[in-house]
């Protein structure tokens, strides 16, 4: 039985490939792979625009509180984000397509991706071809980042400064954004809300039958191989690991290698 949320969940899916075709005036073809991408904390669906390629259908999740959903209140939990997305995927015209479906999540998005793949299989009857999780330790691992915790403390008058320091150390956010108080005032609330639900998420979802691919940057000091391997129980299919040169956000610099890995690891078919 589906637990699809009420309303119009399609607003949470952004077709990045279709947007790219509209800008370039290129016709659509049959993709070799469909990738449903869950962004990290504070990011929007467009974070994944780098993944767009002619032979891949790329969709990004749009969390509430940013871009087209700026006026919506933030999500109450990782599970709520996954439930909304599962409803949108199940209602999509391509849901029964034979094109392999990959669910990919980076950082906080890894937790959303794991929950989403589980809900698709167990509540919507859609088995994904691959679950790919990047740069995030599995729930239940210890998080002792004092700078981050200070940045999330509602009683700390220096919380914004602590969160900016944490972002700067993490990498991936342009310095022009970190130095602009007006841009920070727009972005920090969504980031802080995402980080809170990410840190509160403390359980693994019901396992899926798909293969599991674990990804991390070789110089990412936010998560080690042990933390990544703790995701193992969420998939009952083959488990594979890939490491790319770089820190916490290495994927954009290795787009083609990442897509090749996704295609190589994805199961050939899925069922509904």
C-alpha positions as a Markdown table, in Angstrom:
| # | Residue | x | y | z |
|---|---|---|---|---|
| 1 | Unk | 0.0 | 0.0 | 0.0 |
| 2 | Unk | 1.3 | 3.4 | -1.0 |
| 3 | Unk | 1.9 | 6.1 | 1.7 |
| 4 | Unk | 2.2 | 8.8 | -1.0 |
| 5 | Unk | 1.7 | 12.2 | 0.5 |
| 6 | Unk | -1.3 | 14.4 | -0.4 |
| 7 | Unk | -1.0 | 17.4 | -2.8 |
| 8 | Unk | 1.1 | 17.7 | -6.0 |
| 9 | Unk | 4.5 | 16.0 | -5.3 |
| 10 | Unk | 5.7 | 16.5 | -8.9 |
| 11 | Unk | 7.0 | 19.9 | -7.8 |
| 12 | Unk | 9.8 | 18.2 | -6.1 |
| 13 | Unk | 11.2 | 16.7 | -9.3 |
| 14 | Unk | 13.2 | 18.9 | -11.7 |
| 15 | Unk | 14.0 | 17.5 | -15.1 |
| 16 | Unk | 17.5 | 18.8 | -15.7 |
| 17 | Unk | 17.9 | 17.1 | -19.0 |
| 18 | Unk | 14.7 | 18.6 | -20.4 |
| 19 | Unk | 15.9 | 22.1 | -19.3 |
| 20 | Unk | 19.2 | 21.5 | -21.1 |
| 21 | Unk | 17.4 | 20.5 | -24.3 |
| 22 | Unk | 15.2 | 23.6 | -24.2 |
| 23 | Unk | 18.2 | 25.8 | -23.9 |
| 24 | Unk | 20.1 | 24.1 | -26.6 |
| 25 | Unk | 17.2 | 23.2 | -28.9 |
| 26 | Unk | 18.3 | 19.6 | -29.1 |
| 27 | Unk | 15.8 | 16.7 | -29.7 |
| 28 | Unk | 15.3 | 14.1 | -27.0 |
| 29 | Unk | 16.3 | 10.5 | -27.6 |
| 30 | Unk | 16.1 | 7.3 | -25.6 |
| 31 | Unk | 18.5 | 7.5 | -22.6 |
| 32 | Unk | 20.8 | 4.6 | -21.6 |
| 33 | Unk | 20.3 | 5.5 | -18.0 |
| 34 | Unk | 17.9 | 7.5 | -15.8 |
| 35 | Unk | 19.5 | 9.1 | -12.7 |
| 36 | Unk | 17.4 | 10.5 | -9.9 |
| 37 | Unk | 19.7 | 12.8 | -7.8 |
| 38 | Unk | 19.3 | 13.9 | -4.2 |
| 39 | Unk | 21.4 | 17.0 | -3.4 |
| 40 | Unk | 23.4 | 17.7 | -0.3 |
| 41 | Unk | 22.4 | 20.1 | 2.5 |
| 42 | Unk | 21.5 | 23.6 | 1.4 |
| 43 | Unk | 21.7 | 22.7 | -2.3 |
| 44 | Unk | 18.9 | 22.8 | -4.9 |
| 45 | Unk | 18.1 | 20.4 | -7.7 |
| 46 | Unk | 20.5 | 22.3 | -10.0 |
| 47 | Unk | 23.4 | 21.1 | -8.0 |
| 48 | Unk | 23.3 | 18.1 | -10.4 |
| 49 | Unk | 23.3 | 20.0 | -13.7 |
| 50 | Unk | 26.9 | 18.9 | -14.3 |
| 51 | Unk | 25.6 | 15.3 | -14.7 |
| 52 | Unk | 23.5 | 16.1 | -17.8 |
| 53 | Unk | 24.7 | 14.2 | -20.9 |
| 54 | Unk | 22.9 | 13.3 | -24.1 |
| 55 | Unk | 22.6 | 9.6 | -23.3 |
| 56 | Unk | 21.5 | 10.1 | -19.7 |
| 57 | Unk | 18.1 | 11.4 | -18.3 |
| 58 | Unk | 19.0 | 13.4 | -15.1 |
| 59 | Unk | 16.4 | 14.5 | -12.6 |
| 60 | Unk | 17.1 | 16.4 | -9.4 |
| 61 | Unk | 15.1 | 16.5 | -6.2 |
| 62 | Unk | 14.0 | 20.0 | -5.2 |
| 63 | Unk | 13.7 | 20.2 | -1.5 |
| 64 | Unk | 11.4 | 22.8 | 0.0 |
| 65 | Unk | 12.8 | 26.2 | 1.0 |
| 66 | Unk | 14.8 | 26.9 | -2.1 |
| 67 | Unk | 14.5 | 28.1 | -5.7 |
| 68 | Unk | 11.0 | 27.3 | -7.1 |
| 69 | Unk | 10.0 | 26.1 | -3.6 |
| 70 | Unk | 11.5 | 29.1 | -1.7 |
| 71 | Unk | 8.3 | 30.0 | 0.1 |
| 72 | Unk | 7.6 | 26.5 | 1.4 |
| 73 | Unk | 8.6 | 25.6 | 5.0 |
| 74 | Unk | 11.6 | 23.2 | 5.3 |
| 75 | Unk | 11.0 | 19.5 | 5.5 |
| 76 | Unk | 10.4 | 18.0 | 8.9 |
| 77 | Unk | 12.6 | 14.9 | 8.3 |
| 78 | Unk | 14.6 | 12.9 | 5.8 |
| 79 | Unk | 11.7 | 10.5 | 5.6 |
| 80 | Unk | 9.3 | 13.3 | 4.6 |
| 81 | Unk | 11.6 | 14.2 | 1.7 |
| 82 | Unk | 11.8 | 10.6 | 0.6 |
| 83 | Unk | 8.0 | 10.1 | 0.9 |
| 84 | Unk | 7.3 | 13.1 | -1.3 |
| 85 | Unk | 9.8 | 12.1 | -3.9 |
| 86 | Unk | 8.6 | 8.5 | -4.0 |
| 87 | Unk | 5.0 | 9.7 | -4.8 |
| 88 | Unk | 6.4 | 12.0 | -7.6 |
| 89 | Unk | 8.4 | 9.1 | -9.1 |
| 90 | Unk | 5.5 | 6.7 | -9.0 |
| 91 | Unk | 3.3 | 9.2 | -10.8 |
| 92 | Unk | 5.9 | 10.1 | -13.5 |
| 93 | Unk | 5.2 | 8.9 | -17.1 |
| 94 | Unk | 8.5 | 7.2 | -17.2 |
| 95 | Unk | 8.0 | 5.2 | -14.0 |
| 96 | Unk | 7.4 | 1.9 | -16.0 |
| 97 | Unk | 10.1 | 2.5 | -18.5 |
| 98 | Unk | 12.7 | -0.2 | -19.2 |
| 99 | Unk | 15.5 | 2.4 | -18.9 |
| 100 | Unk | 17.5 | 1.5 | -15.8 |
| 101 | Unk | 16.8 | 3.8 | -12.8 |
| 102 | Unk | 19.6 | 4.9 | -10.5 |
| 103 | Unk | 19.0 | 6.7 | -7.3 |
| 104 | Unk | 22.1 | 8.8 | -6.4 |
| 105 | Unk | 22.6 | 10.9 | -3.3 |
| 106 | Unk | 25.5 | 13.1 | -2.1 |
| 107 | Unk | 26.2 | 13.9 | 1.5 |
| 108 | Unk | 22.8 | 14.5 | 3.2 |
| 109 | Unk | 21.3 | 13.4 | -0.1 |
| 110 | Unk | 22.7 | 9.9 | 0.5 |
| 111 | Unk | 20.3 | 9.5 | 3.4 |
| 112 | Unk | 17.4 | 10.8 | 1.3 |
| 113 | Unk | 18.4 | 8.5 | -1.6 |
| 114 | Unk | 18.5 | 5.4 | 0.7 |
| 115 | Unk | 15.1 | 6.2 | 2.1 |
| 116 | Unk | 13.7 | 6.9 | -1.4 |
| 117 | Unk | 15.0 | 3.7 | -3.0 |
| 118 | Unk | 13.5 | 1.7 | -0.1 |
| 119 | Unk | 10.1 | 3.5 | -0.3 |
| 120 | Unk | 10.0 | 3.0 | -4.1 |
| 121 | Unk | 10.6 | -0.8 | -3.7 |
| 122 | Unk | 8.5 | -1.5 | -0.7 |
| 123 | Unk | 5.6 | 1.0 | -1.0 |
| 124 | Unk | 5.4 | 1.8 | -4.8 |
| 125 | Unk | 6.5 | -1.6 | -6.2 |
| 126 | Unk | 9.4 | 0.0 | -8.2 |
| 127 | Unk | 12.8 | -1.6 | -7.8 |
| 128 | Unk | 15.7 | 0.6 | -8.8 |
| 129 | Unk | 18.6 | -0.7 | -10.8 |
| 130 | Unk | 21.3 | 0.9 | -8.5 |
| 131 | Unk | 21.5 | 2.8 | -5.3 |
| 132 | Unk | 24.6 | 5.1 | -5.2 |
| 133 | Unk | 25.5 | 6.8 | -2.0 |
| 134 | Unk | 28.3 | 9.5 | -1.8 |
| 135 | Unk | 30.2 | 11.3 | 0.9 |
| 136 | Unk | 28.0 | 10.4 | 3.9 |
| 137 | Unk | 28.5 | 8.1 | 6.8 |
| 138 | Unk | 25.6 | 5.8 | 7.5 |
| 139 | Unk | 23.1 | 6.8 | 10.2 |
| 140 | Unk | 24.3 | 5.8 | 13.7 |
| 141 | Unk | 27.9 | 6.8 | 13.2 |
| 142 | Unk | 29.4 | 9.4 | 15.6 |
| 143 | Unk | 29.5 | 13.0 | 14.5 |
| 144 | Unk | 31.9 | 15.1 | 16.6 |
| 145 | Unk | 32.2 | 18.2 | 14.4 |
| 146 | Unk | 32.2 | 21.0 | 17.0 |
| 147 | Unk | 32.1 | 23.7 | 14.4 |
| 148 | Unk | 29.0 | 22.3 | 12.8 |
| 149 | Unk | 27.2 | 21.9 | 16.1 |
| 150 | Unk | 28.0 | 25.5 | 17.0 |
| 151 | Unk | 26.6 | 26.6 | 13.7 |
| 152 | Unk | 23.3 | 24.8 | 14.5 |
| 153 | Unk | 23.0 | 26.1 | 18.1 |
| 154 | Unk | 20.0 | 28.4 | 18.1 |
| 155 | Unk | 21.3 | 30.0 | 21.4 |
| 156 | Unk | 24.7 | 30.8 | 20.0 |
| 157 | Unk | 24.9 | 34.5 | 18.7 |
| 158 | Unk | 27.9 | 33.4 | 16.6 |
| 159 | Unk | 26.1 | 30.5 | 15.0 |
| 160 | Unk | 26.2 | 32.1 | 11.5 |
| 161 | Unk | 29.9 | 32.7 | 11.7 |
| 162 | Unk | 30.5 | 29.2 | 12.9 |
| 163 | Unk | 28.5 | 27.8 | 10.0 |
| 164 | Unk | 30.3 | 29.9 | 7.4 |
| 165 | Unk | 33.6 | 28.6 | 8.8 |
| 166 | Unk | 32.4 | 25.1 | 8.5 |
| 167 | Unk | 31.3 | 25.6 | 4.9 |
| 168 | Unk | 34.6 | 27.2 | 4.0 |
| 169 | Unk | 36.5 | 24.2 | 5.5 |
| 170 | Unk | 34.2 | 21.8 | 3.7 |
| 171 | Unk | 34.8 | 23.4 | 0.3 |
| 172 | Unk | 32.4 | 23.5 | -2.6 |
| 173 | Unk | 30.8 | 26.9 | -1.8 |
| 174 | Unk | 32.1 | 29.9 | -3.8 |
| 175 | Unk | 33.9 | 32.4 | -1.7 |
| 176 | Unk | 31.8 | 35.2 | -3.2 |
| 177 | Unk | 28.8 | 33.6 | -1.6 |
| 178 | Unk | 30.5 | 33.1 | 1.8 |
| 179 | Unk | 31.5 | 36.8 | 1.8 |
| 180 | Unk | 28.1 | 38.2 | 0.9 |
| 181 | Unk | 25.8 | 38.8 | 3.9 |
| 182 | Unk | 22.7 | 39.1 | 1.7 |
| 183 | Unk | 23.3 | 35.8 | -0.1 |
| 184 | Unk | 24.1 | 34.1 | 3.2 |
| 185 | Unk | 20.8 | 35.4 | 4.7 |
| 186 | Unk | 19.0 | 33.7 | 1.9 |
| 187 | Unk | 20.9 | 30.4 | 2.0 |
| 188 | Unk | 21.8 | 29.7 | 5.6 |
| 189 | Unk | 18.2 | 29.0 | 6.8 |
| 190 | Unk | 17.7 | 26.2 | 4.3 |
| 191 | Unk | 21.2 | 24.8 | 4.9 |
| 192 | Unk | 20.7 | 24.9 | 8.7 |
| 193 | Unk | 17.3 | 23.2 | 8.4 |
| 194 | Unk | 18.7 | 20.4 | 6.2 |
| 195 | Unk | 21.7 | 19.8 | 8.5 |
| 196 | Unk | 19.4 | 19.5 | 11.5 |
| 197 | Unk | 17.2 | 16.8 | 9.9 |
| 198 | Unk | 20.3 | 15.1 | 8.4 |
| 199 | Unk | 21.9 | 14.8 | 11.9 |
| 200 | Unk | 18.6 | 13.7 | 13.4 |
| 201 | Unk | 18.2 | 10.9 | 10.9 |
| 202 | Unk | 19.4 | 7.8 | 12.9 |
| 203 | Unk | 18.1 | 4.7 | 11.2 |
| 204 | Unk | 18.7 | 2.6 | 8.1 |
| 205 | Unk | 15.7 | 2.0 | 5.9 |
| 206 | Unk | 14.4 | -1.4 | 4.9 |
| 207 | Unk | 16.9 | -3.0 | 2.5 |
| 208 | Unk | 16.4 | -3.0 | -1.2 |
| 209 | Unk | 17.3 | -5.6 | -3.7 |
| 210 | Unk | 19.4 | -3.3 | -5.9 |
| 211 | Unk | 23.2 | -3.2 | -6.1 |
| 212 | Unk | 24.8 | -0.7 | -3.9 |
| 213 | Unk | 27.6 | 1.7 | -5.0 |
| 214 | Unk | 29.5 | 3.7 | -2.3 |
| 215 | Unk | 31.4 | 6.8 | -3.5 |
| 216 | Unk | 33.8 | 9.2 | -1.7 |
| 217 | Unk | 36.6 | 11.6 | -2.5 |
| 218 | Unk | 40.1 | 10.5 | -1.7 |
| 219 | Unk | 40.8 | 13.6 | 0.4 |
| 220 | Unk | 37.4 | 13.9 | 2.0 |
| 221 | Unk | 38.0 | 14.1 | 5.8 |
| 222 | Unk | 34.3 | 14.2 | 6.7 |
| 223 | Unk | 33.8 | 10.5 | 6.1 |
| 224 | Unk | 36.1 | 7.5 | 6.0 |
| 225 | Unk | 35.7 | 4.1 | 4.3 |
| 226 | Unk | 34.4 | 2.6 | 7.5 |
| 227 | Unk | 31.6 | 5.1 | 7.7 |
| 228 | Unk | 30.7 | 4.5 | 4.1 |
| 229 | Unk | 30.8 | 0.7 | 4.5 |
| 230 | Unk | 28.2 | 1.0 | 7.3 |
| 231 | Unk | 25.6 | 1.5 | 4.5 |
| 232 | Unk | 26.1 | -2.1 | 3.5 |
| 233 | Unk | 22.9 | -3.5 | 5.0 |
| 234 | Unk | 20.6 | -1.2 | 2.9 |
| 235 | Unk | 21.3 | -3.2 | -0.2 |
| 236 | Unk | 21.1 | -7.0 | -0.7 |
| 237 | Unk | 22.7 | -6.9 | -4.2 |
| 238 | Unk | 26.4 | -6.6 | -5.0 |
| 239 | Unk | 28.3 | -4.0 | -3.1 |
| 240 | Unk | 31.0 | -1.9 | -5.0 |
| 241 | Unk | 33.1 | 1.1 | -4.0 |
| 242 | Unk | 34.6 | 3.9 | -6.0 |
| 243 | Unk | 37.0 | 6.6 | -4.9 |
| 244 | Unk | 37.6 | 9.8 | -6.9 |
| 245 | Unk | 40.4 | 12.3 | -6.5 |
| 246 | Unk | 39.2 | 15.3 | -4.5 |
| 247 | Unk | 37.6 | 16.4 | -1.3 |
| 248 | Unk | 33.9 | 16.4 | -0.2 |
| 249 | Unk | 32.6 | 17.5 | -3.6 |
| 250 | Unk | 34.6 | 15.5 | -6.1 |
| 251 | Unk | 31.8 | 14.3 | -8.5 |
| 252 | Unk | 31.5 | 17.2 | -10.9 |
| 253 | Unk | 35.2 | 17.1 | -11.8 |
| 254 | Unk | 34.8 | 13.4 | -12.8 |
| 255 | Unk | 31.4 | 13.5 | -14.5 |
| 256 | Unk | 32.1 | 10.9 | -17.3 |
| 257 | Unk | 33.9 | 8.6 | -15.0 |
| 258 | Unk | 31.0 | 8.7 | -12.5 |
| 259 | Unk | 28.4 | 8.0 | -15.3 |
| 260 | Unk | 30.5 | 5.1 | -16.6 |
| 261 | Unk | 30.6 | 3.7 | -13.0 |
| 262 | Unk | 26.8 | 4.1 | -12.6 |
| 263 | Unk | 26.2 | 2.3 | -15.9 |
| 264 | Unk | 28.6 | -0.5 | -15.1 |
| 265 | Unk | 27.1 | -1.1 | -11.7 |
| 266 | Unk | 23.4 | -0.8 | -12.5 |
| 267 | Unk | 21.4 | -4.0 | -12.8 |
| 268 | Unk | 20.1 | -4.5 | -16.4 |
| 269 | Unk | 16.4 | -4.2 | -15.5 |
| 270 | Unk | 13.9 | -3.4 | -12.8 |
| 271 | Unk | 10.4 | -4.4 | -12.1 |
| 272 | Unk | 7.2 | -2.7 | -11.0 |
